[in-house]
N, CA, C and O atoms as a printed pandas DataFrame, in Angstrom:
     atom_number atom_name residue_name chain_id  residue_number  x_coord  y_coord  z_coord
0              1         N          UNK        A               1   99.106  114.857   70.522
1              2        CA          UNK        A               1  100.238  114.624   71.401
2              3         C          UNK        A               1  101.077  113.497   70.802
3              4         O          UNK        A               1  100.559  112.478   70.346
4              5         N          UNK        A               2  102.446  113.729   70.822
5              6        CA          UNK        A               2  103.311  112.711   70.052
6              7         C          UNK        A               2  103.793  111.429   71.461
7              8         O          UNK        A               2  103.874  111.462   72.689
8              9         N          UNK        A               3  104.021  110.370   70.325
9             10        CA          UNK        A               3  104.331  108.994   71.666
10            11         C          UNK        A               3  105.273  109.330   72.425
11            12         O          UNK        A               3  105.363  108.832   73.548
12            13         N          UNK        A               4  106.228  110.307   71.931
13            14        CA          UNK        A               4  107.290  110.653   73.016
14            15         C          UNK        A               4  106.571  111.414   74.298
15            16         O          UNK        A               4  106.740  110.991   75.441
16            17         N          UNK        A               5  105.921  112.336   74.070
17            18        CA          UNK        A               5  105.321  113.300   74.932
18            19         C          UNK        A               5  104.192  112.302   76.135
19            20         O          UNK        A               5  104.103  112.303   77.363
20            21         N          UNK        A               6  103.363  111.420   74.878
21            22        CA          UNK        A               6  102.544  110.292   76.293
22            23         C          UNK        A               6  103.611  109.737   76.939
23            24         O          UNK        A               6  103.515  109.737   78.166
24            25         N          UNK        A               7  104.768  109.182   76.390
25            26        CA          UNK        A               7  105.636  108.054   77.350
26            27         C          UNK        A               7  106.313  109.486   78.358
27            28         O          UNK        A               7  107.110  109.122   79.222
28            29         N          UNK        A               8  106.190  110.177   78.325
29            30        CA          UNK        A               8  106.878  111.149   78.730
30            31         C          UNK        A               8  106.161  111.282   80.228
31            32         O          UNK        A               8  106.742  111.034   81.285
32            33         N          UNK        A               9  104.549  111.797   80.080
33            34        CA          UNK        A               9  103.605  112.261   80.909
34            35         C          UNK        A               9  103.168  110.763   81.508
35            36         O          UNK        A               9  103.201  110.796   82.739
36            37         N          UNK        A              10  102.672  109.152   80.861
37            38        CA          UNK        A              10  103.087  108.300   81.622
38            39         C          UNK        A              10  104.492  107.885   82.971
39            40         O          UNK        A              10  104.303  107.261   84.015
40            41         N          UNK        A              11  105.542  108.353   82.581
41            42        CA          UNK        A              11  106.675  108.369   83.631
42            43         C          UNK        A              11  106.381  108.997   84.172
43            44         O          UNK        A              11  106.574  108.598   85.321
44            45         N          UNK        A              12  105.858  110.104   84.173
45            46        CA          UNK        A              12  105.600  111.156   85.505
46            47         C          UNK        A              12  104.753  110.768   85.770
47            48         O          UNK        A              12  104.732  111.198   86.924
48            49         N          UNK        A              13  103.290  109.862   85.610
49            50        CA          UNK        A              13  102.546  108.851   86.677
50            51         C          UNK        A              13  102.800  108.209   87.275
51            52         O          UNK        A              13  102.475  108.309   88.458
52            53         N          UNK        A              14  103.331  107.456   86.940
53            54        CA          UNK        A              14  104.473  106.138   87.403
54            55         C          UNK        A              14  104.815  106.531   88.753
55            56         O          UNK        A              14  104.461  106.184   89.880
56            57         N          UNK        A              15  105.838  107.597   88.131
57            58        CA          UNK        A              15  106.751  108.363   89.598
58            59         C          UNK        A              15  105.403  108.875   90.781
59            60         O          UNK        A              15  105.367  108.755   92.005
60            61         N          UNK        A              16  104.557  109.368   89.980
61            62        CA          UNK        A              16  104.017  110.247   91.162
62            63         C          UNK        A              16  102.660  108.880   92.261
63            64         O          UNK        A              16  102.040  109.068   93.308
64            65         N          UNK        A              17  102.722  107.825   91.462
65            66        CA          UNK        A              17  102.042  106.817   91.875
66            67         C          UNK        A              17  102.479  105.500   92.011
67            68         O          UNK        A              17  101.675  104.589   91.812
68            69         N          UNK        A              18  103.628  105.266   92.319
69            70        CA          UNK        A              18  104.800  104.027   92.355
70            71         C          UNK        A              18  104.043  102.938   93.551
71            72         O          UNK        A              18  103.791  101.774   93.237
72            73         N          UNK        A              19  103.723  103.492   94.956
73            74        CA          UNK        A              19  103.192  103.111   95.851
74            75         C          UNK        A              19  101.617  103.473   95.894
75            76         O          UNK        A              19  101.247  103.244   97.045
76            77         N          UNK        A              20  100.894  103.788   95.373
77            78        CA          UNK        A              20   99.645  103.881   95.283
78            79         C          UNK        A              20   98.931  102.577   94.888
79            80         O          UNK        A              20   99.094  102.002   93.812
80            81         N          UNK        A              21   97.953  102.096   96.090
81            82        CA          UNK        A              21   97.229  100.743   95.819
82            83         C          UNK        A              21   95.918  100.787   95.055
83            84         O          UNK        A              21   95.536   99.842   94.365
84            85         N          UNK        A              22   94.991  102.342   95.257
85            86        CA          UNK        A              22   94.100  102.641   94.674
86            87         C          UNK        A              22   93.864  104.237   94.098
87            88         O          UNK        A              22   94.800  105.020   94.259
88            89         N          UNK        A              23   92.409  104.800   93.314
89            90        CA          UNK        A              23   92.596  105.736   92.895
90            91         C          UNK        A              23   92.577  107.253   93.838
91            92         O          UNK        A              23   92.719  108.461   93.647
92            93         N          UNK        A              24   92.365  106.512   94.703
93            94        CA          UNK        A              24   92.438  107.724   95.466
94            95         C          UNK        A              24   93.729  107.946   96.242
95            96         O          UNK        A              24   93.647  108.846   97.077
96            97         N          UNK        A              25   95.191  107.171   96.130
97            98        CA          UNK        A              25   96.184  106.988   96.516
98            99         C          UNK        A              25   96.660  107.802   95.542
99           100         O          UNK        A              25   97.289  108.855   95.646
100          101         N          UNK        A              26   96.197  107.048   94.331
101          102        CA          UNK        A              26   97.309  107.880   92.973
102          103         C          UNK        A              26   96.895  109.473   92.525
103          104         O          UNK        A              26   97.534  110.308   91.884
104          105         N          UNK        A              27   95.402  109.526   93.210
105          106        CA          UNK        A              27   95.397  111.466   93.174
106          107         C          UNK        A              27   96.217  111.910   94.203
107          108         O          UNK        A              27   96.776  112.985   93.987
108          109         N          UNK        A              28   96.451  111.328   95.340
109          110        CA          UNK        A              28   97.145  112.385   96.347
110          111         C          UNK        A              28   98.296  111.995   95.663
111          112         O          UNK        A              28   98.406  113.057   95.049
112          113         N          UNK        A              29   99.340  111.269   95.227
113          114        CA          UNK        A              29  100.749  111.199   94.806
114          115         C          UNK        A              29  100.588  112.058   93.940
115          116         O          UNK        A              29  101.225  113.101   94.091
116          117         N          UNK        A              30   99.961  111.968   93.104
117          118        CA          UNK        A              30   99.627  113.316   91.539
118          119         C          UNK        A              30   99.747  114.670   92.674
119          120         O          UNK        A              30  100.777  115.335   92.556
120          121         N          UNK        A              31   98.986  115.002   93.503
121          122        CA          UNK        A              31   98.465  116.530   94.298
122          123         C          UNK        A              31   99.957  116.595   94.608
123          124         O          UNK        A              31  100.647  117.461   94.070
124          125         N          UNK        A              32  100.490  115.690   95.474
125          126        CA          UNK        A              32  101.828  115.607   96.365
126          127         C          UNK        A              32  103.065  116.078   95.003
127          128         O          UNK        A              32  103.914  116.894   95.363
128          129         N          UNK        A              33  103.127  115.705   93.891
129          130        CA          UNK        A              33  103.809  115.987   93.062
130          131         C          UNK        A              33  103.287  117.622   92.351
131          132         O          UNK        A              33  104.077  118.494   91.987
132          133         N          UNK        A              34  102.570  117.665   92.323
133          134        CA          UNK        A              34  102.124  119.618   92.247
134          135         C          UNK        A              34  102.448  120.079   93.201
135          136         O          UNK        A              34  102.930  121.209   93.117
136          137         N          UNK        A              35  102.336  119.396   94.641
137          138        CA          UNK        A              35  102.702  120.520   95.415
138          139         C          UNK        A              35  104.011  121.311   95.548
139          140         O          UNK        A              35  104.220  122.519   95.668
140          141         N          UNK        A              36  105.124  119.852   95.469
141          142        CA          UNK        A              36  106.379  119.785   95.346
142          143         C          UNK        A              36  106.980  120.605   94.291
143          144         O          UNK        A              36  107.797  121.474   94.596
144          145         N          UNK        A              37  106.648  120.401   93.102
145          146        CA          UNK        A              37  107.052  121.101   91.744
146          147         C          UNK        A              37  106.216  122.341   90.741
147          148         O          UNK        A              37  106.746  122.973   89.827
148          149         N          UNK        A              38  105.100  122.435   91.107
149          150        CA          UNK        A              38  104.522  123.652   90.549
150          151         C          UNK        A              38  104.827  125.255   91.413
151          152         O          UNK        A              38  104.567  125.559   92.577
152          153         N          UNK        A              39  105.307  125.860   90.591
153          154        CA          UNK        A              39  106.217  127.269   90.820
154          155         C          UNK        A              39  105.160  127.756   91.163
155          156         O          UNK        A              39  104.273  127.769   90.310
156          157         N          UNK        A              40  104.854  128.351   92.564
157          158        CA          UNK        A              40  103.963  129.410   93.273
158          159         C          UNK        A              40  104.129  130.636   93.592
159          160         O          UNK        A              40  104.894  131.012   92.704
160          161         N          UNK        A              41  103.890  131.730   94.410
161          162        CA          UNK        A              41  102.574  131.792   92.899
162          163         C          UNK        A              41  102.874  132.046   91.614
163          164         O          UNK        A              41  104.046  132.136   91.246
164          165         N          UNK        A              42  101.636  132.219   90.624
165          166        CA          UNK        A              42  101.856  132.613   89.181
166          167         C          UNK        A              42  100.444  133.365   89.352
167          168         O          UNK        A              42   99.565  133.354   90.214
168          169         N          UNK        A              43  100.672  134.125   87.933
169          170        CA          UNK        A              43   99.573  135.235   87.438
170          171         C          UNK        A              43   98.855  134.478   86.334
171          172         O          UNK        A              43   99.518  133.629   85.738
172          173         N          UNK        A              44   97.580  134.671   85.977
173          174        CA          UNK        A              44   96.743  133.984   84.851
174          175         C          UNK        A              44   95.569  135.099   84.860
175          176         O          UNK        A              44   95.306  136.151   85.442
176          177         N          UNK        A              45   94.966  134.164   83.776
177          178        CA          UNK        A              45   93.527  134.862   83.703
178          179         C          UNK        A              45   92.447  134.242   83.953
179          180         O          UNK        A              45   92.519  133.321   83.140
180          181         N          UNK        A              46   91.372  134.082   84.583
181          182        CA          UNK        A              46   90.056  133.558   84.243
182          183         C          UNK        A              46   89.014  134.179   84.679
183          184         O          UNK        A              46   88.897  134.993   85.594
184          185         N          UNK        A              47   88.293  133.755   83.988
185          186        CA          UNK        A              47   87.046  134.659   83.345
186          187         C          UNK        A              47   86.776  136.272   83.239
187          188         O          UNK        A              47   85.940  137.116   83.562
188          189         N          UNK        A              48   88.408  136.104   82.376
189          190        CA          UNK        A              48   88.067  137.810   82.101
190          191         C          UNK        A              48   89.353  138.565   83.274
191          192         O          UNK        A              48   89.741  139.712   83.057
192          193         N          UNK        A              49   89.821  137.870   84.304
193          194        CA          UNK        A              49   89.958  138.844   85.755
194          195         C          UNK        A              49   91.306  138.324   85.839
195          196         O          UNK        A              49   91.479  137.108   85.912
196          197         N          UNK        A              50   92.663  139.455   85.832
197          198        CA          UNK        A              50   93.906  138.532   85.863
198          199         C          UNK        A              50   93.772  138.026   87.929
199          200         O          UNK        A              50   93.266  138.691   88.833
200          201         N          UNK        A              51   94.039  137.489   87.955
201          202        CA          UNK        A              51   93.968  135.966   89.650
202          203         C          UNK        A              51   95.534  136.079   89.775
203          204         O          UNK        A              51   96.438  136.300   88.969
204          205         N          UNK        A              52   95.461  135.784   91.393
205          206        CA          UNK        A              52   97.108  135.239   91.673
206          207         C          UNK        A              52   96.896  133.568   92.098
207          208         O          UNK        A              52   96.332  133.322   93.164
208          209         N          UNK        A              53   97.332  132.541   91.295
209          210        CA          UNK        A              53   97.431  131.086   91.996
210          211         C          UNK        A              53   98.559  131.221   92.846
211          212         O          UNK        A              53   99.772  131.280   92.649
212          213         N          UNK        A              54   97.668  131.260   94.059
213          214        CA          UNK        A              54   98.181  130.835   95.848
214          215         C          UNK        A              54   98.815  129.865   95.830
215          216         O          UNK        A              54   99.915  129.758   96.372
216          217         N          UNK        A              55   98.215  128.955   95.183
217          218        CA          UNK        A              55   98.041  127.446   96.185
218          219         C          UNK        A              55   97.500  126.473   95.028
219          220         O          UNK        A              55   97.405  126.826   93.852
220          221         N          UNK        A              56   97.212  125.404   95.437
221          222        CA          UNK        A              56   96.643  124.061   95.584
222          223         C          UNK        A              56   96.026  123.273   96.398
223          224         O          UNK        A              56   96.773  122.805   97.257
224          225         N          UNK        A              57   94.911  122.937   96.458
225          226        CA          UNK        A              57   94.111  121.808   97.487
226          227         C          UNK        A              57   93.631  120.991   96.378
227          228         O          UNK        A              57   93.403  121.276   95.202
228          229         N          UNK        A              58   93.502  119.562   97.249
229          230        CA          UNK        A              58   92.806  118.470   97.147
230          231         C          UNK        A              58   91.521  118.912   98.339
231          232         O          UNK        A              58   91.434  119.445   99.445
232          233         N          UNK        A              59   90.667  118.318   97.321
233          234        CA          UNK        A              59   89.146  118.837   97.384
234          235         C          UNK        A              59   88.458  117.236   98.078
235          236         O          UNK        A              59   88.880  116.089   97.932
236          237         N          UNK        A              60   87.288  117.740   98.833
237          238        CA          UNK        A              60   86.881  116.298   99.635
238          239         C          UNK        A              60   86.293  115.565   98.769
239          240         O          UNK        A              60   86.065  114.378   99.006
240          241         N          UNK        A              61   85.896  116.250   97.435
241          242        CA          UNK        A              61   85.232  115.379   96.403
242          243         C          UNK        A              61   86.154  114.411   94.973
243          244         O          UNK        A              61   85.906  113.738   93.973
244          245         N          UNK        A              62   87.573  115.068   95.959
245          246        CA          UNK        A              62   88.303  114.298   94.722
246          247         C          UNK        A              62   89.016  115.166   93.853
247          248         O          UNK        A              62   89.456  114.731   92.788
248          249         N          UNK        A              63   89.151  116.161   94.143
249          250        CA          UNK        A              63   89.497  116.981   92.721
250          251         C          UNK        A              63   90.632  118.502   93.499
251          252         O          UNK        A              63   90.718  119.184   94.520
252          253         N          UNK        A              64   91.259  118.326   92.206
253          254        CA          UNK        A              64   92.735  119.529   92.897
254          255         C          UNK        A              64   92.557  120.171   92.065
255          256         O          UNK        A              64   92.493  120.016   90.845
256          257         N          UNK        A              65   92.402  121.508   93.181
257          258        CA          UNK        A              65   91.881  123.002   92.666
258          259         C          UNK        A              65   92.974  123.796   92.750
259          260         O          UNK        A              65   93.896  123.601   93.541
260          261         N          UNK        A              66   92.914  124.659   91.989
261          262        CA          UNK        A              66   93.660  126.707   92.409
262          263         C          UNK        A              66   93.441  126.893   93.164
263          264         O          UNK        A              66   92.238  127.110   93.018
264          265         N          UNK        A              67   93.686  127.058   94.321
265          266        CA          UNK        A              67   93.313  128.598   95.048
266          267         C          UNK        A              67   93.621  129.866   94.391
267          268         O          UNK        A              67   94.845  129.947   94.296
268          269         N          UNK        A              68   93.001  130.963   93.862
269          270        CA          UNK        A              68   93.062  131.979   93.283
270          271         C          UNK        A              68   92.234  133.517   93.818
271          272         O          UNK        A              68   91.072  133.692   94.186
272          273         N          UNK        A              69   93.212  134.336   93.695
273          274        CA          UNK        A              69   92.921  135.792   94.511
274          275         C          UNK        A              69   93.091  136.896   93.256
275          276         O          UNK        A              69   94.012  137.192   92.494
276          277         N          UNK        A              70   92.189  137.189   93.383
277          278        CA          UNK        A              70   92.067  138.849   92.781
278          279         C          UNK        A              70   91.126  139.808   93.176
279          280         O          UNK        A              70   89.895  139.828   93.197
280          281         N          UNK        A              71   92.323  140.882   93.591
281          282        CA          UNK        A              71   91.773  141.658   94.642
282          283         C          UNK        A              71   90.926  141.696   96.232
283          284         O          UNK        A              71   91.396  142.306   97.193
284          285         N          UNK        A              72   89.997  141.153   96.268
285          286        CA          UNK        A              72   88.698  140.748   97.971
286          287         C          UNK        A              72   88.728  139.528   97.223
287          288         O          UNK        A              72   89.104  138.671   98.022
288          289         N          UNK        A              73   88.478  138.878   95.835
289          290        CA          UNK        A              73   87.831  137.895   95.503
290          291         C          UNK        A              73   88.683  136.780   95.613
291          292         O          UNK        A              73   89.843  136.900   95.217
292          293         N          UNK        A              74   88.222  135.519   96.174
293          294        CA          UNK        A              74   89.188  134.149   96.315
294          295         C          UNK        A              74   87.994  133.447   95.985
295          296         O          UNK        A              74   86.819  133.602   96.318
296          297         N          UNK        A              75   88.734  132.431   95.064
297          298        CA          UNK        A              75   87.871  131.410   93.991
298          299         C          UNK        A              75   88.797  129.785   94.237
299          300         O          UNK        A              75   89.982  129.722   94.561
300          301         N          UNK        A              76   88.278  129.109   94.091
301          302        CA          UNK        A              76   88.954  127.633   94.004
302          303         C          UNK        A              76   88.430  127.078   92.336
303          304         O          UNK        A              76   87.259  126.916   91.993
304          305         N          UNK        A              77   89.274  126.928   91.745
305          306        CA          UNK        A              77   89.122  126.856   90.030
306          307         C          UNK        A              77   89.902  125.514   89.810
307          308         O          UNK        A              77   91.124  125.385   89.895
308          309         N          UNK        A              78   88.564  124.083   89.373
309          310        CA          UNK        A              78   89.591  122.878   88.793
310          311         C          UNK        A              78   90.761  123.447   87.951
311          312         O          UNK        A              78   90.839  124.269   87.038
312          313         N          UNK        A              79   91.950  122.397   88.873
313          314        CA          UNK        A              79   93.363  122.762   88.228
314          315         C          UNK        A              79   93.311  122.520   87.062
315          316         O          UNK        A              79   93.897  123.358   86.377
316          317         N          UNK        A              80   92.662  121.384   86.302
317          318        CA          UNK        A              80   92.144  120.831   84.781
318          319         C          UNK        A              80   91.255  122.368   83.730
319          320         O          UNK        A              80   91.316  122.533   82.511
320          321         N          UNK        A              81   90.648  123.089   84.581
321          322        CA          UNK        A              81   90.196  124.320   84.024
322          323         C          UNK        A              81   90.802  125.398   84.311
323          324         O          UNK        A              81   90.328  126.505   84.053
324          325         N          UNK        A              82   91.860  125.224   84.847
325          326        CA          UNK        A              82   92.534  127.026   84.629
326          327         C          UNK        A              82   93.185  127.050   83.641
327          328         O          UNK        A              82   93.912  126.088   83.392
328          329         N          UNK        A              83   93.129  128.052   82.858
329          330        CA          UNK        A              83   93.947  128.681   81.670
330          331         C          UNK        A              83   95.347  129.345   82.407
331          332         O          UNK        A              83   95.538  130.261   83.207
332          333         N          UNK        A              84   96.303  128.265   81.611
333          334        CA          UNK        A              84   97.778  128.887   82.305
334          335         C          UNK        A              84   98.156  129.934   81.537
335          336         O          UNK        A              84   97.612  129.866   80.434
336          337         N          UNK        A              85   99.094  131.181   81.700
337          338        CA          UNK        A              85  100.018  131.822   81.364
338          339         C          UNK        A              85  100.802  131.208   80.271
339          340         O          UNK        A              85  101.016  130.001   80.159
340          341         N          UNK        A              86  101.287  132.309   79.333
341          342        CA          UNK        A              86  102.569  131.585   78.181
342          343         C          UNK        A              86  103.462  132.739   78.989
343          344         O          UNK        A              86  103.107  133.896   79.211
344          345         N          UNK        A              87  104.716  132.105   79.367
345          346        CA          UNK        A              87  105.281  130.802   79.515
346          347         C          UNK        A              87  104.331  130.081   80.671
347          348         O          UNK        A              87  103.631  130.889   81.283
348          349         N          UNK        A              88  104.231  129.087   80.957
349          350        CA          UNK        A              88  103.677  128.351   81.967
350          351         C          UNK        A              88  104.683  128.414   82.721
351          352         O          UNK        A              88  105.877  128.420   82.423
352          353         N          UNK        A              89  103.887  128.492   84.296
353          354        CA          UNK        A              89  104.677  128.614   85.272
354          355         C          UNK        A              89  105.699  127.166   85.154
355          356         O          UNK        A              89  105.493  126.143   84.500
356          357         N          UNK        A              90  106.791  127.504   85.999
357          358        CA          UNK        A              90  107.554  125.807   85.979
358          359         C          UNK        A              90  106.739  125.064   86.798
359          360         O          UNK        A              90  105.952  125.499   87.639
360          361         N          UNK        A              91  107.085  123.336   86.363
361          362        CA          UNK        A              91  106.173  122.717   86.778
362          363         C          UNK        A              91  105.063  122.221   86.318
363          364         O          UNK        A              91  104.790  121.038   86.519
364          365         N          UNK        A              92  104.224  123.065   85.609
365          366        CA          UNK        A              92  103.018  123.013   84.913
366          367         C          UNK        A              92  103.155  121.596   83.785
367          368         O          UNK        A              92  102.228  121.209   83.073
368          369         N          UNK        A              93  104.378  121.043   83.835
369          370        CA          UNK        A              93  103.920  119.744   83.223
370          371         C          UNK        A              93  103.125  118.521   84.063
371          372         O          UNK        A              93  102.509  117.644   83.457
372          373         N          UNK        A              94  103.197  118.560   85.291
373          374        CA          UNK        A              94  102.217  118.315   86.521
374          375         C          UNK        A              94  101.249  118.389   86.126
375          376         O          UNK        A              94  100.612  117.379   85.825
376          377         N          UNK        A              95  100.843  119.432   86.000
377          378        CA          UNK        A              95   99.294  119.727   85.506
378          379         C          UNK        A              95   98.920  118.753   84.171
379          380         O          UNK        A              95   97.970  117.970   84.192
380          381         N          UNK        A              96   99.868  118.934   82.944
381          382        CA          UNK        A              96   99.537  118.399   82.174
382          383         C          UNK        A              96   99.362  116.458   82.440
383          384         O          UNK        A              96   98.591  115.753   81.790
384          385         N          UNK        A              97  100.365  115.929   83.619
385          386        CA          UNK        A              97  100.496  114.663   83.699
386          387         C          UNK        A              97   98.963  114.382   84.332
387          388         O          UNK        A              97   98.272  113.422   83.992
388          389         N          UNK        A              98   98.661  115.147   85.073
389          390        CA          UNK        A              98   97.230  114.772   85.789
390          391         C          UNK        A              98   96.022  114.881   84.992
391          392         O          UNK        A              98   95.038  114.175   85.210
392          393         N          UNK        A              99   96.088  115.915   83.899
393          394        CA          UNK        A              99   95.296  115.419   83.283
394          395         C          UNK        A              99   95.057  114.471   81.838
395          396         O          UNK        A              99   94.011  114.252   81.228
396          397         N          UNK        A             100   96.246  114.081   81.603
397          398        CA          UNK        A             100   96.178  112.950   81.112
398          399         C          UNK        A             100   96.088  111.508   81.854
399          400         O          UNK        A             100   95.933  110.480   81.195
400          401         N          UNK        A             101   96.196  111.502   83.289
401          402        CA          UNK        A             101   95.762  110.496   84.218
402          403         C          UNK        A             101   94.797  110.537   84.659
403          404         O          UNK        A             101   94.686  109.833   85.663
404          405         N          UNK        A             102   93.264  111.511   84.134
405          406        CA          UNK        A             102   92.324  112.035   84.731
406          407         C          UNK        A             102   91.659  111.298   83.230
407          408         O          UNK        A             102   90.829  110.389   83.220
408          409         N          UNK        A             103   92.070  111.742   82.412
409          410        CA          UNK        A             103   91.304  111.216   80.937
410          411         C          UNK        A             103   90.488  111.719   80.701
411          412         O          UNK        A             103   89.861  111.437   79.680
């Protein structure tokens, strides 16, 4: 990743955690900024099965998932482990800012 691209995905922490006192402040500003800007739904693949991403939740353990449907089947898949689509849905630099704030 080039320094432009970290100073890049740093500003979009910043923004999404300006008022955040601790880490569990600055995941919901991160979630609150996916919710706002990641293009819903989109089509992907995982494990094998093309999924529709529904949604997004923050999880009681800390962690923002997919909601994902294909066909009867609904799965919740770390947002950090889903394999996006080329083009990535819009937005999906979200994704990328969180997990470079996840480390």
């Amino acid at each position: 990743m080039s320094a432009s691209d970290t100073a890049e995905l740093e500003a979009m922490i910043e923004e999404a955690t300006v008022d955040a006192y601790n880490e569990d402040e600055q995941l919901t500003g991160l979630f609150t900024m996916l919710e706002e800007h990641l293009d819903l739904p989109f089509t992907t693949v995982a494990l094998g099965v093309e999924v529709s991403v529904d949604g997004i939740d923050l999880t009681p353990d800390g962690r923002i998932v997919a909601l994902c449907s294909g066909g009867r089947m609904r799965q919740s898949i770390g947002i950090l482990d889903l394999p996006l689509p080329s083009p990535a849905p819009e937005g999906a630099q979200w994704i990328e800012a969180y997990r470079h704030w996840a480390g």
